[in-house]
mmCIF file with all atom_site columns, C-alpha atoms in Angstrom:
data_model
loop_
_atom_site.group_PDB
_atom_site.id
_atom_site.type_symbol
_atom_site.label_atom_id
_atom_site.label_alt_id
_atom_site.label_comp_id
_atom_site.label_asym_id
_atom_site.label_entity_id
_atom_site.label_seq_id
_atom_site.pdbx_PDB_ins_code
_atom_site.Cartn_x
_atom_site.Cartn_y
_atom_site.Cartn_z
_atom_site.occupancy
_atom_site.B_iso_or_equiv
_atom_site.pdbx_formal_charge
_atom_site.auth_seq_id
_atom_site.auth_comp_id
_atom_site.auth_asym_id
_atom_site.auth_atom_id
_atom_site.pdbx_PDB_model_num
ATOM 1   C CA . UNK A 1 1   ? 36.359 40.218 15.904 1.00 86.00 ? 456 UNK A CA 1
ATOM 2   C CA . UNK A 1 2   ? 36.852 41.305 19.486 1.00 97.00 ? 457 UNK A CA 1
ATOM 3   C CA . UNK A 1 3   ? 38.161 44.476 20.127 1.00 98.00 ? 458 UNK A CA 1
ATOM 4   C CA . UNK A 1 4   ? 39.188 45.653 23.867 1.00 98.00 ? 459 UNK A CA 1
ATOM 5   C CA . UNK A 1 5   ? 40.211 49.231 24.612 1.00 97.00 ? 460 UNK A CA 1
ATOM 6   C CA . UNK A 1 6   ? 43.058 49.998 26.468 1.00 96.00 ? 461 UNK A CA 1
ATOM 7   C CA . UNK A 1 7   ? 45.099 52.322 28.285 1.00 94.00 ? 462 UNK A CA 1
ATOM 8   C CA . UNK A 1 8   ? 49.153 51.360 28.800 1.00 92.00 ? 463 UNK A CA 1
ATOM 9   C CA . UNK A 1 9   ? 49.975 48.835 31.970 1.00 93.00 ? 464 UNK A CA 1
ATOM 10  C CA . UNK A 1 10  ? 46.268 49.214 33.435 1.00 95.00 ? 465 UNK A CA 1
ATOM 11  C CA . UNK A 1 11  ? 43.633 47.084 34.300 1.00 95.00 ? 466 UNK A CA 1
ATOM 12  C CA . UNK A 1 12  ? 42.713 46.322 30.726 1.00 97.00 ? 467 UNK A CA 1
ATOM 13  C CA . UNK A 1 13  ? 46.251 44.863 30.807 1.00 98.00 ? 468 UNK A CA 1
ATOM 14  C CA . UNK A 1 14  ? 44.830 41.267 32.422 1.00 98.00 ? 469 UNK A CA 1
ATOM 15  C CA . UNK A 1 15  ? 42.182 40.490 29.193 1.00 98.00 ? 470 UNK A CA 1
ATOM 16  C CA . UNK A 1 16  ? 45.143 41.584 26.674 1.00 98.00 ? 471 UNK A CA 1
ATOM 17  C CA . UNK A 1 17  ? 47.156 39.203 28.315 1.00 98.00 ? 472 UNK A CA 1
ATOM 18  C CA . UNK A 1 18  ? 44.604 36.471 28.299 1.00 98.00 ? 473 UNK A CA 1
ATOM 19  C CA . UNK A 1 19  ? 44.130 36.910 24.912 1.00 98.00 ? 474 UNK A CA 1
ATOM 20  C CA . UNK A 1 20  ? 47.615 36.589 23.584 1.00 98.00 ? 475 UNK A CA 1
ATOM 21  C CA . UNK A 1 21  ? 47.751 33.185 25.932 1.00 98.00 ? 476 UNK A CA 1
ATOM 22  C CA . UNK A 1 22  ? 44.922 32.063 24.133 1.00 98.00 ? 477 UNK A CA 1
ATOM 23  C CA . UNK A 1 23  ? 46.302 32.949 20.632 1.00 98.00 ? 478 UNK A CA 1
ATOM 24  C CA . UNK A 1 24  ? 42.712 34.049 19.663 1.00 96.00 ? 479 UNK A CA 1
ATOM 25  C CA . UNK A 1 25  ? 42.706 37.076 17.168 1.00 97.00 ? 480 UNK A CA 1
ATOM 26  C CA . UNK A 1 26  ? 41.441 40.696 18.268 1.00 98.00 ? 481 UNK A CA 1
ATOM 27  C CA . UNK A 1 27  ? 41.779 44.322 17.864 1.00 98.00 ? 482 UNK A CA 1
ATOM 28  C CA . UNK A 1 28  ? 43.408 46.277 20.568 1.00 98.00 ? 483 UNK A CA 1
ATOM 29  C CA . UNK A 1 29  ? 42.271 50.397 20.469 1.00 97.00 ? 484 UNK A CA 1
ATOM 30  C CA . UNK A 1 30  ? 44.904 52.391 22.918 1.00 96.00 ? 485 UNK A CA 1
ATOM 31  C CA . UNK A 1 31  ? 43.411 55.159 24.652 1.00 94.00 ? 486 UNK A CA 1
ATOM 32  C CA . UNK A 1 32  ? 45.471 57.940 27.120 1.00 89.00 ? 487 UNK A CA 1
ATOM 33  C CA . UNK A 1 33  ? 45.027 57.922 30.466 1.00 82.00 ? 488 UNK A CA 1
ATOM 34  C CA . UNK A 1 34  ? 42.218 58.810 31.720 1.00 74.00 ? 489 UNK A CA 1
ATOM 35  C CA . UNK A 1 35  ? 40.067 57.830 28.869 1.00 75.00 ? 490 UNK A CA 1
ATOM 36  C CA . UNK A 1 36  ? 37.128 59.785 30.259 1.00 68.00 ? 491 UNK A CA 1
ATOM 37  C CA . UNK A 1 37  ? 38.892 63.203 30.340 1.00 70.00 ? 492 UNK A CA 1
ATOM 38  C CA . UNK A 1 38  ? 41.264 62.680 27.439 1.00 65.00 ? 493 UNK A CA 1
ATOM 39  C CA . UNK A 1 39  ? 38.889 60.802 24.829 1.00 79.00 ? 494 UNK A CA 1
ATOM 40  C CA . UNK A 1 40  ? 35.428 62.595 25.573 1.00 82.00 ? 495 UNK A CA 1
ATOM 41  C CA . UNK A 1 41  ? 33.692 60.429 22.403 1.00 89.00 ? 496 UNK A CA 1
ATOM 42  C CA . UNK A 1 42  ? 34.893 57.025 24.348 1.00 90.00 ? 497 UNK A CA 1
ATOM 43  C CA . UNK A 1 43  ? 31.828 58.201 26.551 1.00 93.00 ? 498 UNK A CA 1
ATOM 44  C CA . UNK A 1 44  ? 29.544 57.261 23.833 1.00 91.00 ? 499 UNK A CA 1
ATOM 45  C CA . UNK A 1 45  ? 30.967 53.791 23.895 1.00 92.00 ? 500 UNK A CA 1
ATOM 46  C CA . UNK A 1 46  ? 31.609 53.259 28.202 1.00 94.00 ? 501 UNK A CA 1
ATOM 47  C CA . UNK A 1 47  ? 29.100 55.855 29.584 1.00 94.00 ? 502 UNK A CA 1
ATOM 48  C CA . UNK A 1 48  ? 31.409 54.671 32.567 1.00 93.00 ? 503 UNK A CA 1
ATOM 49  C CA . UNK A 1 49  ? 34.864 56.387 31.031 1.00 92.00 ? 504 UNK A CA 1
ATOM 50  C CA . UNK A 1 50  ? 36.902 53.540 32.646 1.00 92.00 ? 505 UNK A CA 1
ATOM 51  C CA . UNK A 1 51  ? 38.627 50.501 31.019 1.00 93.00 ? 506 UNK A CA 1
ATOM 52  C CA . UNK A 1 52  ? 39.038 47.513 29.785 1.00 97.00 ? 507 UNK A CA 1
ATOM 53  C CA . UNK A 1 53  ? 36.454 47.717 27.796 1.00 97.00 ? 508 UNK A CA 1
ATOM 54  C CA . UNK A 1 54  ? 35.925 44.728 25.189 1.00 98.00 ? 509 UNK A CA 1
ATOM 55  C CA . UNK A 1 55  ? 33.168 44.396 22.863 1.00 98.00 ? 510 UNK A CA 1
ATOM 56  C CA . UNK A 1 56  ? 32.239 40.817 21.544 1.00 98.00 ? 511 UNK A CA 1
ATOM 57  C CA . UNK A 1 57  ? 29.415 40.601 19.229 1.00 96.00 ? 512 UNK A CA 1
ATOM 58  C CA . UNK A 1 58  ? 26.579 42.034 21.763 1.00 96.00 ? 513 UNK A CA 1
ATOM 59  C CA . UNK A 1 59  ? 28.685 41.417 24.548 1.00 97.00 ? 514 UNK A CA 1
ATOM 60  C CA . UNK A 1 60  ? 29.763 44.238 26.521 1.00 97.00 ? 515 UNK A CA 1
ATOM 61  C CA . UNK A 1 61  ? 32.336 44.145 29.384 1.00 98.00 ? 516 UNK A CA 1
ATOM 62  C CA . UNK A 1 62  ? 34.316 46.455 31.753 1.00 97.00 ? 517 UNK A CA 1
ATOM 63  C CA . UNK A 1 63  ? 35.027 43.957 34.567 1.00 97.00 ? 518 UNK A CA 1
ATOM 64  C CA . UNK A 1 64  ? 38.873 42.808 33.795 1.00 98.00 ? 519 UNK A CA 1
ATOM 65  C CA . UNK A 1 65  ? 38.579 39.441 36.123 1.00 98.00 ? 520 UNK A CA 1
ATOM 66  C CA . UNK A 1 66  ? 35.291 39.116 34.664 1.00 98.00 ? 521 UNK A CA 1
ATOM 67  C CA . UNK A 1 67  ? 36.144 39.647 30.977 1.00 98.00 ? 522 UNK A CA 1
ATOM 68  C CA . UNK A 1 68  ? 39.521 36.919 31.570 1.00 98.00 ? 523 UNK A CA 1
ATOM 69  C CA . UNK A 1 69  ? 36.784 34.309 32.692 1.00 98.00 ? 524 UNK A CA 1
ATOM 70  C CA . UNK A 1 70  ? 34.478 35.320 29.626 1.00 98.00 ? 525 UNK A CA 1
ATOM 71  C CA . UNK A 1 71  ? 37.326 34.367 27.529 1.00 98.00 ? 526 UNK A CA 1
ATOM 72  C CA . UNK A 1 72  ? 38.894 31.285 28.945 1.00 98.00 ? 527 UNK A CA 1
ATOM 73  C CA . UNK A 1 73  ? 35.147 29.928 29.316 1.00 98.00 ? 528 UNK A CA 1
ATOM 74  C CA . UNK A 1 74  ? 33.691 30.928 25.831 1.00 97.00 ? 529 UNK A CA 1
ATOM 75  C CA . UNK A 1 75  ? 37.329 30.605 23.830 1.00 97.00 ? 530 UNK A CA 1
ATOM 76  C CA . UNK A 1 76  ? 38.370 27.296 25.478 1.00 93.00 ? 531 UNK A CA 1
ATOM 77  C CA . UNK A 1 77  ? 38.782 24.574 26.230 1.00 96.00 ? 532 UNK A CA 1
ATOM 78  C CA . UNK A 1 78  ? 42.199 25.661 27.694 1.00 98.00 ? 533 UNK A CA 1
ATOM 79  C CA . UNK A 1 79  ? 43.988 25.216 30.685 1.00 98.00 ? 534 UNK A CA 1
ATOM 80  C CA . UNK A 1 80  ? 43.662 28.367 31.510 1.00 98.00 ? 535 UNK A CA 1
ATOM 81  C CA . UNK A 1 81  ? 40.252 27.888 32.990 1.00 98.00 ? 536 UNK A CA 1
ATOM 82  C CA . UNK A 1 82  ? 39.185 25.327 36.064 1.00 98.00 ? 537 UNK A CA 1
ATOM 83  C CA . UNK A 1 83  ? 36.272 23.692 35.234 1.00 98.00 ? 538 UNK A CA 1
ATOM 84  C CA . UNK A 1 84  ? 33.673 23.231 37.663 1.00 97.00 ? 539 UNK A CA 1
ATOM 85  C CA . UNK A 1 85  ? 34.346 19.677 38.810 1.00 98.00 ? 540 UNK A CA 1
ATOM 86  C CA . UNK A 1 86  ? 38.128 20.254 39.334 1.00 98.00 ? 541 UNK A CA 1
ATOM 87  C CA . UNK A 1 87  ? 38.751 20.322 43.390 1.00 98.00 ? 542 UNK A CA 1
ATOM 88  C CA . UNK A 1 88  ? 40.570 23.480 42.541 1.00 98.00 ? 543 UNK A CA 1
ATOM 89  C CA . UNK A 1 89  ? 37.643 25.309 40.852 1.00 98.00 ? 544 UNK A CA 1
ATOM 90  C CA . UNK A 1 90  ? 37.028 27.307 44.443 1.00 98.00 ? 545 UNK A CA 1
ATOM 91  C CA . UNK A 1 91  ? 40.299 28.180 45.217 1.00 98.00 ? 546 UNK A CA 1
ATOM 92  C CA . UNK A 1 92  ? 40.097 29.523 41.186 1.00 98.00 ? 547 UNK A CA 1
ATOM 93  C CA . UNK A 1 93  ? 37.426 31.889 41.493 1.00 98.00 ? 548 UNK A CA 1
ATOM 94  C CA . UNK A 1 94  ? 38.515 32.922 44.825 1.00 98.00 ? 549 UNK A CA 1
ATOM 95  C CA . UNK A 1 95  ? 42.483 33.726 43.468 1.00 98.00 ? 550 UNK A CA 1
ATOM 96  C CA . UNK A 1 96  ? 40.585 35.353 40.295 1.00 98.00 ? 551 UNK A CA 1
ATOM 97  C CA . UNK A 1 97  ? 38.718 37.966 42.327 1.00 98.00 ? 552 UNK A CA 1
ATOM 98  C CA . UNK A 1 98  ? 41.362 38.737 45.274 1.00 98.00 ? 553 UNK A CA 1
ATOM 99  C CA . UNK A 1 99  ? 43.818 39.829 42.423 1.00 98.00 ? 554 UNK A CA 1
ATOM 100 C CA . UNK A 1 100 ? 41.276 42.606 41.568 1.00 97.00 ? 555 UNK A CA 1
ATOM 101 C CA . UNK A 1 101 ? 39.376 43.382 44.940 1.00 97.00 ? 556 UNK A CA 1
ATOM 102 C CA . UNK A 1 102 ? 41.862 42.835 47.687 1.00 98.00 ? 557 UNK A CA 1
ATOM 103 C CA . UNK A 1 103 ? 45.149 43.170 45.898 1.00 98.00 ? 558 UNK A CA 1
ATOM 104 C CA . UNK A 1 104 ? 44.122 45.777 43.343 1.00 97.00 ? 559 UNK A CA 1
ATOM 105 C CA . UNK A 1 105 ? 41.863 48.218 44.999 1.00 96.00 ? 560 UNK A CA 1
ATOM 106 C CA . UNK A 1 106 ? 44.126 49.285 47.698 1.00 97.00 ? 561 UNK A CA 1
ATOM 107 C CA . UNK A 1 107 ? 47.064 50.469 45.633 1.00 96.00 ? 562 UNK A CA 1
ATOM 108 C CA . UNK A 1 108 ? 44.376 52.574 43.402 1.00 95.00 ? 563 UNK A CA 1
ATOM 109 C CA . UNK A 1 109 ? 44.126 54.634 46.596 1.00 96.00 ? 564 UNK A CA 1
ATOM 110 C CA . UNK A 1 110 ? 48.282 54.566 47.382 1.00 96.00 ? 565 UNK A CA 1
ATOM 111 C CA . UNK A 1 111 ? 48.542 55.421 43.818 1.00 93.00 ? 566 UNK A CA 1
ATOM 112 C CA . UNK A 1 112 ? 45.783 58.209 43.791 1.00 92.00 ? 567 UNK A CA 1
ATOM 113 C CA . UNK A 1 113 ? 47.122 60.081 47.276 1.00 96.00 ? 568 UNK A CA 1
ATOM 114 C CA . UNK A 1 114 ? 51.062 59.906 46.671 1.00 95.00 ? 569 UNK A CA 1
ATOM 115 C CA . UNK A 1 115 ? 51.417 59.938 42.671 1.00 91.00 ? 570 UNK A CA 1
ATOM 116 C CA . UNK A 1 116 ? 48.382 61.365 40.653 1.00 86.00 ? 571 UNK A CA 1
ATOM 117 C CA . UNK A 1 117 ? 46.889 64.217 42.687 1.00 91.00 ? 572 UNK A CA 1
ATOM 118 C CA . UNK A 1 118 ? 48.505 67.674 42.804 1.00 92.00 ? 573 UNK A CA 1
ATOM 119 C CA . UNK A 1 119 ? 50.892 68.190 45.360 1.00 95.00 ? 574 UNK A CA 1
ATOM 120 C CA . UNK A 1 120 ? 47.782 69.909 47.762 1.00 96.00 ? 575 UNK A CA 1
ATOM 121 C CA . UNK A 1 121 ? 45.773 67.262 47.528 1.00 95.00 ? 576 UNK A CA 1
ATOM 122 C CA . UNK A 1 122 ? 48.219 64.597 47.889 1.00 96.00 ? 577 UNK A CA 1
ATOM 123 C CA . UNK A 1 123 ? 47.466 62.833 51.038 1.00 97.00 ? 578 UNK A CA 1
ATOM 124 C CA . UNK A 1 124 ? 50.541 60.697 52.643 1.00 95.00 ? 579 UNK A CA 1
ATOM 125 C CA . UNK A 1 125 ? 48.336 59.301 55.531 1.00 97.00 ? 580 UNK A CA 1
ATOM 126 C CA . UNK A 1 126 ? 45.829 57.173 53.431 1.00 96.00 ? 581 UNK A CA 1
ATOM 127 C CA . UNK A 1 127 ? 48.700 56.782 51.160 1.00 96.00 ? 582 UNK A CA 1
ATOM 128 C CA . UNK A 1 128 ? 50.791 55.056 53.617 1.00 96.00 ? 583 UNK A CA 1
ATOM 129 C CA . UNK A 1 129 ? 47.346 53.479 55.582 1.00 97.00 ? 584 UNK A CA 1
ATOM 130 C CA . UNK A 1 130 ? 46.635 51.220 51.927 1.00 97.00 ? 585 UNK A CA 1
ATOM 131 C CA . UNK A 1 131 ? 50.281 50.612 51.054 1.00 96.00 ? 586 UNK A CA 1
ATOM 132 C CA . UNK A 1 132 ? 50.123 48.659 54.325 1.00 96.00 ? 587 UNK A CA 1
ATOM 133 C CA . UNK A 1 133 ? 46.801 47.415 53.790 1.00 96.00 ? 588 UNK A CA 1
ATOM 134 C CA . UNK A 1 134 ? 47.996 45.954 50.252 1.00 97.00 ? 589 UNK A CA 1
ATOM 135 C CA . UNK A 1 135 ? 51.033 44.546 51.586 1.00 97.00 ? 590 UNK A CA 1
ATOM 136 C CA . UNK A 1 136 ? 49.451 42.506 54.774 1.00 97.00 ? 591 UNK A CA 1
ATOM 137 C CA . UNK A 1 137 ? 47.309 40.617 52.208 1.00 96.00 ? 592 UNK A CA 1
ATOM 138 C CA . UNK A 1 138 ? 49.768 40.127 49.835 1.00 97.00 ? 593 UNK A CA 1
ATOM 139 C CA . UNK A 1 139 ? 50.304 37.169 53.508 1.00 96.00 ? 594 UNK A CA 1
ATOM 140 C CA . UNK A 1 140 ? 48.310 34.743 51.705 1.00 97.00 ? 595 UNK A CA 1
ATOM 141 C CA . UNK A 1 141 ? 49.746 34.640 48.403 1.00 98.00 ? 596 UNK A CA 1
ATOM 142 C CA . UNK A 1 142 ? 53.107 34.436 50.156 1.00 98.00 ? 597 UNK A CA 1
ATOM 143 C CA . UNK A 1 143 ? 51.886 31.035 51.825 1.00 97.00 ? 598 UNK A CA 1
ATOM 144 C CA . UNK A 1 144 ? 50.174 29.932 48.458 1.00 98.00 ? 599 UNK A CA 1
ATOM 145 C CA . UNK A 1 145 ? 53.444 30.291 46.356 1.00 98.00 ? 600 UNK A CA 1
ATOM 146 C CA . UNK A 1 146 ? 55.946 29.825 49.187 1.00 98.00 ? 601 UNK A CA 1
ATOM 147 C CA . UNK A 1 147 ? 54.447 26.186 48.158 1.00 97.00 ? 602 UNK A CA 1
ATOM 148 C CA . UNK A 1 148 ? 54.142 25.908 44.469 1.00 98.00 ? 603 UNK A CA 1
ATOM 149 C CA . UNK A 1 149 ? 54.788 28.152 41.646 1.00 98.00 ? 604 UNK A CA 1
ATOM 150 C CA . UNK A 1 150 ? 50.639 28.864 40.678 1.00 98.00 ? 605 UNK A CA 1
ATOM 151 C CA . UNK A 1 151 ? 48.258 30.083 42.894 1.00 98.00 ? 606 UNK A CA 1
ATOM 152 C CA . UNK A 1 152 ? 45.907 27.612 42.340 1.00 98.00 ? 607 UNK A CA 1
ATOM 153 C CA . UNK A 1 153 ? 45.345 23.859 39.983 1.00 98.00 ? 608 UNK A CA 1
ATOM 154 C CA . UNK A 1 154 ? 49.198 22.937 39.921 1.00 98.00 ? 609 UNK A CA 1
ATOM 155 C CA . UNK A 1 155 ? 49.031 25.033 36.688 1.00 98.00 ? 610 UNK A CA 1
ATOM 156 C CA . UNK A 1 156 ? 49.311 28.647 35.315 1.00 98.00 ? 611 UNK A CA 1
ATOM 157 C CA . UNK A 1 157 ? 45.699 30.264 35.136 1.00 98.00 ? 612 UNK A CA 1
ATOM 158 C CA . UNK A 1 158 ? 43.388 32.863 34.391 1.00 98.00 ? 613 UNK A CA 1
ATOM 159 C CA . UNK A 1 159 ? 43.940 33.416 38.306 1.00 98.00 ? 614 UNK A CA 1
ATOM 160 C CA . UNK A 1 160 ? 47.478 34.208 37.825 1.00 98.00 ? 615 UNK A CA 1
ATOM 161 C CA . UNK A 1 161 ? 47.106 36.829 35.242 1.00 98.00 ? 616 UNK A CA 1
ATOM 162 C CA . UNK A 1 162 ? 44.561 38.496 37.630 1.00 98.00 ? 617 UNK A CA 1
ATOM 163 C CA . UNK A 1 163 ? 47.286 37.813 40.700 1.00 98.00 ? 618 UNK A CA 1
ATOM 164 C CA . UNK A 1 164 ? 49.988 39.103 37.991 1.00 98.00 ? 619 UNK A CA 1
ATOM 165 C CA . UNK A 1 165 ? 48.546 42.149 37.065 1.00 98.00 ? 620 UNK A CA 1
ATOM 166 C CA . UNK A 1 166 ? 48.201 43.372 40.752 1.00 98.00 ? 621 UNK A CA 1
ATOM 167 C CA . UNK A 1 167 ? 51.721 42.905 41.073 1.00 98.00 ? 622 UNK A CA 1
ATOM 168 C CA . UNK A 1 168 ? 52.512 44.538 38.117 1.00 98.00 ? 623 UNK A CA 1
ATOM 169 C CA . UNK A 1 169 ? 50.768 47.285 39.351 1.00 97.00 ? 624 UNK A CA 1
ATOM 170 C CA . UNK A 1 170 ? 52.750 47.375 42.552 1.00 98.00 ? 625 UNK A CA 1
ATOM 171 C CA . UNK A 1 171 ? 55.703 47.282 40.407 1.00 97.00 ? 626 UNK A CA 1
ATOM 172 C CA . UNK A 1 172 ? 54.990 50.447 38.686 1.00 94.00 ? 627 UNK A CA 1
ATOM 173 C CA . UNK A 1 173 ? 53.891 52.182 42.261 1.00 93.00 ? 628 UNK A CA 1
ATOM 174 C CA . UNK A 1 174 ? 57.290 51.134 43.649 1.00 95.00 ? 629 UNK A CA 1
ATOM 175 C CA . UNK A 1 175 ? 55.300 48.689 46.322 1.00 97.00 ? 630 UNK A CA 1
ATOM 176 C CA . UNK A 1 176 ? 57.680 45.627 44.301 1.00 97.00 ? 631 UNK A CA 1
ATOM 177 C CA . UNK A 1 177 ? 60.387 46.234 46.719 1.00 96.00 ? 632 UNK A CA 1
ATOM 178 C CA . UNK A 1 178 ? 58.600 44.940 49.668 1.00 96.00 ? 633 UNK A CA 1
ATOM 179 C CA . UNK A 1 179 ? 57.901 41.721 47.650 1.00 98.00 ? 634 UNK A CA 1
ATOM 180 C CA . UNK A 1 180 ? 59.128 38.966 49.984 1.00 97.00 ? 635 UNK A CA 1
ATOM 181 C CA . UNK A 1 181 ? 61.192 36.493 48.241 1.00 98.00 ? 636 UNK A CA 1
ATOM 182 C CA . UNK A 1 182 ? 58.509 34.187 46.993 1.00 98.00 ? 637 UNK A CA 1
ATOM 183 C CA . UNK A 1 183 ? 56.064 36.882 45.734 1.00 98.00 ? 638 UNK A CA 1
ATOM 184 C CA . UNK A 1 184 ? 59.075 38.104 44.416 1.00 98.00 ? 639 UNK A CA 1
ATOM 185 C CA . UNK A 1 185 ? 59.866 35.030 42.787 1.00 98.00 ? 640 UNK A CA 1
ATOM 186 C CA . UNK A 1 186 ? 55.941 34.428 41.521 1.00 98.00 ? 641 UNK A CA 1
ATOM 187 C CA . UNK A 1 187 ? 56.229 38.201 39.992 1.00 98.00 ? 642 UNK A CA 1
ATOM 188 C CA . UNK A 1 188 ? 59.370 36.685 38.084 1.00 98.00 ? 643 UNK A CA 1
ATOM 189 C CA . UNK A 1 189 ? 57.813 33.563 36.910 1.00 98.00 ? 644 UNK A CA 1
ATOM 190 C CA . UNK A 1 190 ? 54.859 35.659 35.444 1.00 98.00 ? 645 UNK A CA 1
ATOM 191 C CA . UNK A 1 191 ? 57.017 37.699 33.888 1.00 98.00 ? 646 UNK A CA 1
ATOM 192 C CA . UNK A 1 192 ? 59.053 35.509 31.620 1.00 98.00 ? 647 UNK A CA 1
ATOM 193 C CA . UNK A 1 193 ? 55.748 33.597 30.039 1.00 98.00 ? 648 UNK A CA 1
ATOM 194 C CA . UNK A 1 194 ? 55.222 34.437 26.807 1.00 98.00 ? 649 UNK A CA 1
ATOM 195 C CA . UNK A 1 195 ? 51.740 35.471 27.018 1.00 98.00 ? 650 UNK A CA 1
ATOM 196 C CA . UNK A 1 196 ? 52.764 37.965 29.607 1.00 98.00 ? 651 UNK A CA 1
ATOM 197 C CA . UNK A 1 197 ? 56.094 39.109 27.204 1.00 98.00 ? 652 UNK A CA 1
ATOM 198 C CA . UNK A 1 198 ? 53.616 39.405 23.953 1.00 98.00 ? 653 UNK A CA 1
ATOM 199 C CA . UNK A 1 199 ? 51.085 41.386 25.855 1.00 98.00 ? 654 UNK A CA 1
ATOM 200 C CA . UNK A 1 200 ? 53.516 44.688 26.769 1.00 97.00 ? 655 UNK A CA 1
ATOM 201 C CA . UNK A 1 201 ? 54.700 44.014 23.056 1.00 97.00 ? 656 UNK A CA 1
ATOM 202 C CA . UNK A 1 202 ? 51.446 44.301 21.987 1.00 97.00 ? 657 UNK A CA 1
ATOM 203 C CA . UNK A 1 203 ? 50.363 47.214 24.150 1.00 97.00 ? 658 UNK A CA 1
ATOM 204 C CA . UNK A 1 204 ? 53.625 48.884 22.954 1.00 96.00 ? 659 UNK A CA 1
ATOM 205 C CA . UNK A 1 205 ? 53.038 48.452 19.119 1.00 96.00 ? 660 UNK A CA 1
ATOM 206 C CA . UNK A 1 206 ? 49.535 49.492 19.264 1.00 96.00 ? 661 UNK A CA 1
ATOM 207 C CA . UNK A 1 207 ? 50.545 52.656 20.903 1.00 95.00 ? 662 UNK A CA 1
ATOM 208 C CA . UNK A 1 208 ? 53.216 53.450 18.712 1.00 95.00 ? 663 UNK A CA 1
ATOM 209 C CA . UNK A 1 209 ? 51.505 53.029 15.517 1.00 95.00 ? 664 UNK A CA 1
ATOM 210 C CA . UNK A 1 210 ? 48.161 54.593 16.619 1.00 94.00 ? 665 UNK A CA 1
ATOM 211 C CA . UNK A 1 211 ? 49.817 58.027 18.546 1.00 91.00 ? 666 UNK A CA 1
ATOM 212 C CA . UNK A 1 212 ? 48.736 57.155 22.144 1.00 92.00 ? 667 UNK A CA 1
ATOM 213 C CA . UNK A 1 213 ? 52.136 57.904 23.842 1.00 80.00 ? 668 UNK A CA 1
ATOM 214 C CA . UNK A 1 214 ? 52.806 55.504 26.666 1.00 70.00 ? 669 UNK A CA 1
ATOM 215 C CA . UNK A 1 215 ? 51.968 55.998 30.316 1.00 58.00 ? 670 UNK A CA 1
ATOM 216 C CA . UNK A 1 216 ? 51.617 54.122 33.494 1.00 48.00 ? 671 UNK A CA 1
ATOM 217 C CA . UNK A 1 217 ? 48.380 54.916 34.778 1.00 42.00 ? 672 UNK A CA 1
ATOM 218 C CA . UNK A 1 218 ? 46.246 54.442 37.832 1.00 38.00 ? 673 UNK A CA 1
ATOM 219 C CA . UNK A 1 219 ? 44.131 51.029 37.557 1.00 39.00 ? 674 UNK A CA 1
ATOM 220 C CA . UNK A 1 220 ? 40.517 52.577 36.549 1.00 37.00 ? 675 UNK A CA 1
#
């Protein structure tokens, strides 16, 4: 069976919620935050300390955009996935990887410099420098669903949930608020699919019955 470890409402968040969209079965090991401090023997497993991490068979993955296109391609056929002669299929890989590298990435450093560190090492500049610098590119996903309600294939994707979890993120680093009304709107839309709604009561279940206490932590 698959198994993906996971910390609360991080990055591993975007495979968990692929899964329950695909309705495959898997086991779901909570960790706390940060798994590489907190759960020293997790080392053994990720020599990298980070997550998602999801085993399947010999497969081994700590890539979340990558592991939601390992699943949609291997699990499917669903419509989660574009397939390669769909005029969409670009404009799929591209929305797949922006959630992660240009939407994620910048807030890790907001969220780093204004919310983890200690108060001396906090660093409001570069705090405030990649707020901004997350919320100028958040410009083309404001022209994408200003016109329909998926970013990509006139249908909900595996490009969404990557998309979705970015703005989750910004959610929980109080970035949501400068959501323009059709990001706001998307961030809505996401929210009430089921896949999305069976995900946090999934991650909330697991944590409850195996002691891992809840957090909202940096994406690692």
């Amino acid at each position: 069976m698959l198994t993906l470890y996971h910390c609360s409402s991080a990055r591993s968040f975007r495979p968990l919620w692929t899964l329950e969209e695909l309705g495959i079965p898997y086991d779901l090991t909570m960790l706390p935050f940060p798994p590489r401090f907190l759960k020293r023997e997790y080392l053994e497993l990720n020599p990298l300390g980070t997550i998602p991490f999801l085993v399947d068979g010999d497969a081994r993955m700590t890539e979340s955009s990558a592991i939601c296109l390992y699943l949609v391609t291997k699990y499917g056929p669903t419509p989660l996935n574009v397939a390669v002669d769909e005029p969409a299929y670009g404009a799929y890989l591209n929305w797949l990887f922006f959630g992660e590298a240009t939407l994620t990435f910048p807030q890790t450093i907001y969220f780093r410099y204004s919310q983890l560190e200690p108060d001396e090492k906090k660093n409001p500049q570069a705090a405030a420098d990649y707020a901004r610098w997350f919320l100028a590119r958040l410009r083309a996903l404001e022209t994408t669903v200003s016109q329909s309600d998926w970013v990509c294939a006139g249908r909900f994707t595996a490009a969404d949930i990557s998309v979705g979890y970015a703005l989750m993120f910004a959610q929980s680093n109080g970035l949501s608020a400068q959501f323009t009304p059709a990001v706001a709107a998307y961030w809505e839309r996401l929210k009430q699919r089921e896949g999305f709604r069976k995900a946090i009561a999934a991650q909330d279940r697991a944590s409850a019955e195996q002691g891992v206490a809840p957090r909202v932590p940096a994406a690692t």
